[in-house]
């Protein structure tokens, strides 16, 4: 099928590349010329395991192109994905201006044939109808008849001129395993009241669903859930809000564990063995961050507010999460007392391992707070330390390896659970530190091994 993906970030690029990889004819559009040039040269602007390889093979097979030309993209695609960012506004609401610009642009370039316009971006509930309206505005703008002197501009009837449906198709991929998740989704959610659009979306995803069977004939079929648009939009928000709340829940339990002398890692194991609860998202630590949970939870709280409902549970989940950063600082204060003039080394900067994404990363908040308390902050991150991303950071010295990070540190804080951090030579690092202290902000490291290596170890809730 002929597909156009507009916005080539973590979601758009991975979606476009994976759809091309299963044989669709995909054009990816972005406004960022530098990024487009890089992708045209076969390079991925983001770090995602396996992405660059299938991107290059799909390009070589002639299934994947990159461009800044929205008009060309709209003309090319029978299915048009909107996959631009929807960051949080300072108020916590979702900033939909990029979606609006794309929807208007699509309207301006619609070329007659039937199109399915897919909201892949996470957009506030009700955006399906809103996108439809903006697309029609775009169609109307294109069809503006030249204004007669002193007259009012007229439009032809957009409803007649534009033949399209809007589908909400929320994305559930996890950064760090985005390609795997796209090929192995837990479910595909399609929200639309148009049987024609749903049929095209099912056809689009068939090769991805079949690919899983080809690799593993005993695999469970991928459930495809068809809903109305608002419910599909809500599925996305509710999923992220649930996961964020689950983490805040275990963090709350961890804080109680700290007081009563229980070990949250053992408690989580005990809870997680209950199949009704499940063991995932029960790792206590420094709290959730990243480009999705914080903004999606606050957007849902705002939506509820707009409709006169106070989402108390979600607000509590956010409060517990904010407090987790503070708890990490308090642990540092507990062992170092005065932080002014001390040097703290952060292991990890990205919001989770296997990604280069630092949006709303807990490390950024820690850096800010440690700076405020007069501490010197150093950091090492397997990806950020090696990339240009380090230049955008302030208030932190980014070291190129973990040994240099340890030099003259008064304490280390493990912020991101990169697998590599399990294998560091902590005994050697401890020797280079002013005092071998480590706060394991993810309960990720081997406590006994660290104690044997001479460290004072503090976890979260253990
Ligand atoms: P991103 O910020 O990585 O990428 C957005 C891209 O859109 C950028 O390359 C930007 O240059 C481009 N763009 C902006 N305006 C444009 C325009 N008018 N025309 C063409 N391109 C334009 O965003 P990301 O992380 O991929 O997120 C996209 C959406 O997917 C968001 O709504 C997000 O909430 C949602 N989402 C993100 C997930 C993630 O793990 N990052 C997971 C699931 C959903």
PDB file of N, CA and C in Angstrom, residues 41 64 71 121 159 175 180 185 236 247 292 326-327 345 368 370 398 418 437 439 442 457:
ATOM      1  N   UNK A  41      20.496   9.950   3.441  1.00  0.00           N
ATOM      2  CA  UNK A  41      21.819   9.315   3.321  1.00  0.00           C
ATOM      3  C   UNK A  41      21.848   7.964   4.044  1.00  0.00           C
ATOM      4  N   UNK A  64      11.285   2.869   0.629  1.00  0.00           N
ATOM      5  CA  UNK A  64      11.294   3.921   1.644  1.00  0.00           C
ATOM      6  C   UNK A  64      12.014   5.172   1.133  1.00  0.00           C
ATOM      7  N   UNK A  71       3.403  18.132   0.046  1.00  0.00           N
ATOM      8  CA  UNK A  71       2.470  17.973  -1.089  1.00  0.00           C
ATOM      9  C   UNK A  71       2.718  16.614  -1.773  1.00  0.00           C
ATOM     10  N   UNK A 121      -0.077  10.332  16.454  1.00  0.00           N
ATOM     11  CA  UNK A 121       0.339  11.136  17.608  1.00  0.00           C
ATOM     12  C   UNK A 121      -0.654  10.902  18.740  1.00  0.00           C
ATOM     13  N   UNK A 159     -16.880  19.758   1.941  1.00  0.00           N
ATOM     14  CA  UNK A 159     -17.383  18.396   2.151  1.00  0.00           C
ATOM     15  C   UNK A 159     -17.414  17.623   0.841  1.00  0.00           C
ATOM     16  N   UNK A 175      10.348   3.207  23.637  1.00  0.00           N
ATOM     17  CA  UNK A 175      11.673   3.596  23.172  1.00  0.00           C
ATOM     18  C   UNK A 175      12.677   2.598  23.724  1.00  0.00           C
ATOM     19  N   UNK A 180      11.240  -3.761  17.703  1.00  0.00           N
ATOM     20  CA  UNK A 180      10.676  -5.034  18.169  1.00  0.00           C
ATOM     21  C   UNK A 180       9.184  -4.873  18.465  1.00  0.00           C
ATOM     22  N   UNK A 185       3.350  -6.194  18.280  1.00  0.00           N
ATOM     23  CA  UNK A 185       2.478  -5.407  19.156  1.00  0.00           C
ATOM     24  C   UNK A 185       1.605  -6.299  20.028  1.00  0.00           C
ATOM     25  N   UNK A 236      -5.075   5.071  24.729  1.00  0.00           N
ATOM     26  CA  UNK A 236      -3.668   5.481  24.837  1.00  0.00           C
ATOM     27  C   UNK A 236      -3.397   6.184  26.169  1.00  0.00           C
ATOM     28  N   UNK A 247       3.818   2.342  38.697  1.00  0.00           N
ATOM     29  CA  UNK A 247       5.169   2.662  39.194  1.00  0.00           C
ATOM     30  C   UNK A 247       5.064   3.522  40.464  1.00  0.00           C
ATOM     31  N   UNK A 292       6.689  10.614  27.312  1.00  0.00           N
ATOM     32  CA  UNK A 292       5.275  10.230  27.253  1.00  0.00           C
ATOM     33  C   UNK A 292       4.540  10.279  28.589  1.00  0.00           C
ATOM     34  N   UNK A 326      13.053  13.759  45.021  1.00  0.00           N
ATOM     35  CA  UNK A 326      13.432  14.367  46.295  1.00  0.00           C
ATOM     36  C   UNK A 326      14.015  13.320  47.229  1.00  0.00           C
ATOM     37  N   UNK A 327      13.436  12.120  47.191  1.00  0.00           N
ATOM     38  CA  UNK A 327      13.898  11.044  48.074  1.00  0.00           C
ATOM     39  C   UNK A 327      15.334  10.651  47.728  1.00  0.00           C
ATOM     40  N   UNK A 345      28.408  11.959  41.036  1.00  0.00           N
ATOM     41  CA  UNK A 345      28.511  11.380  39.684  1.00  0.00           C
ATOM     42  C   UNK A 345      27.237  10.617  39.334  1.00  0.00           C
ATOM     43  N   UNK A 368      19.573  19.710  38.175  1.00  0.00           N
ATOM     44  CA  UNK A 368      19.110  21.037  38.577  1.00  0.00           C
ATOM     45  C   UNK A 368      19.101  21.181  40.102  1.00  0.00           C
ATOM     46  N   UNK A 370      20.715  19.355  42.378  1.00  0.00           N
ATOM     47  CA  UNK A 370      22.056  19.258  42.968  1.00  0.00           C
ATOM     48  C   UNK A 370      22.809  20.567  42.774  1.00  0.00           C
ATOM     49  N   UNK A 398      29.988  16.106  31.398  1.00  0.00           N
ATOM     50  CA  UNK A 398      29.721  14.762  30.863  1.00  0.00           C
ATOM     51  C   UNK A 398      31.057  14.075  30.570  1.00  0.00           C
ATOM     52  N   UNK A 418      21.062   1.145  32.543  1.00  0.00           N
ATOM     53  CA  UNK A 418      21.765   0.576  31.382  1.00  0.00           C
ATOM     54  C   UNK A 418      22.413  -0.745  31.809  1.00  0.00           C
ATOM     55  N   UNK A 437      30.442   5.753  47.838  1.00  0.00           N
ATOM     56  CA  UNK A 437      29.021   5.693  48.217  1.00  0.00           C
ATOM     57  C   UNK A 437      28.224   5.589  46.924  1.00  0.00           C
ATOM     58  N   UNK A 439      24.097   5.530  45.460  1.00  0.00           N
ATOM     59  CA  UNK A 439      22.641   5.475  45.610  1.00  0.00           C
ATOM     60  C   UNK A 439      22.145   4.770  44.351  1.00  0.00           C
ATOM     61  N   UNK A 442      17.634   2.775  40.874  1.00  0.00           N
ATOM     62  CA  UNK A 442      16.735   1.839  40.166  1.00  0.00           C
ATOM     63  C   UNK A 442      16.729   0.468  40.830  1.00  0.00           C
ATOM     64  N   UNK A 457      26.156   1.174  50.141  1.00  0.00           N
ATOM     65  CA  UNK A 457      25.090   1.071  49.129  1.00  0.00           C
ATOM     66  C   UNK A 457      23.755   1.487  49.725  1.00  0.00           C
TER      67      UNK A 457
END
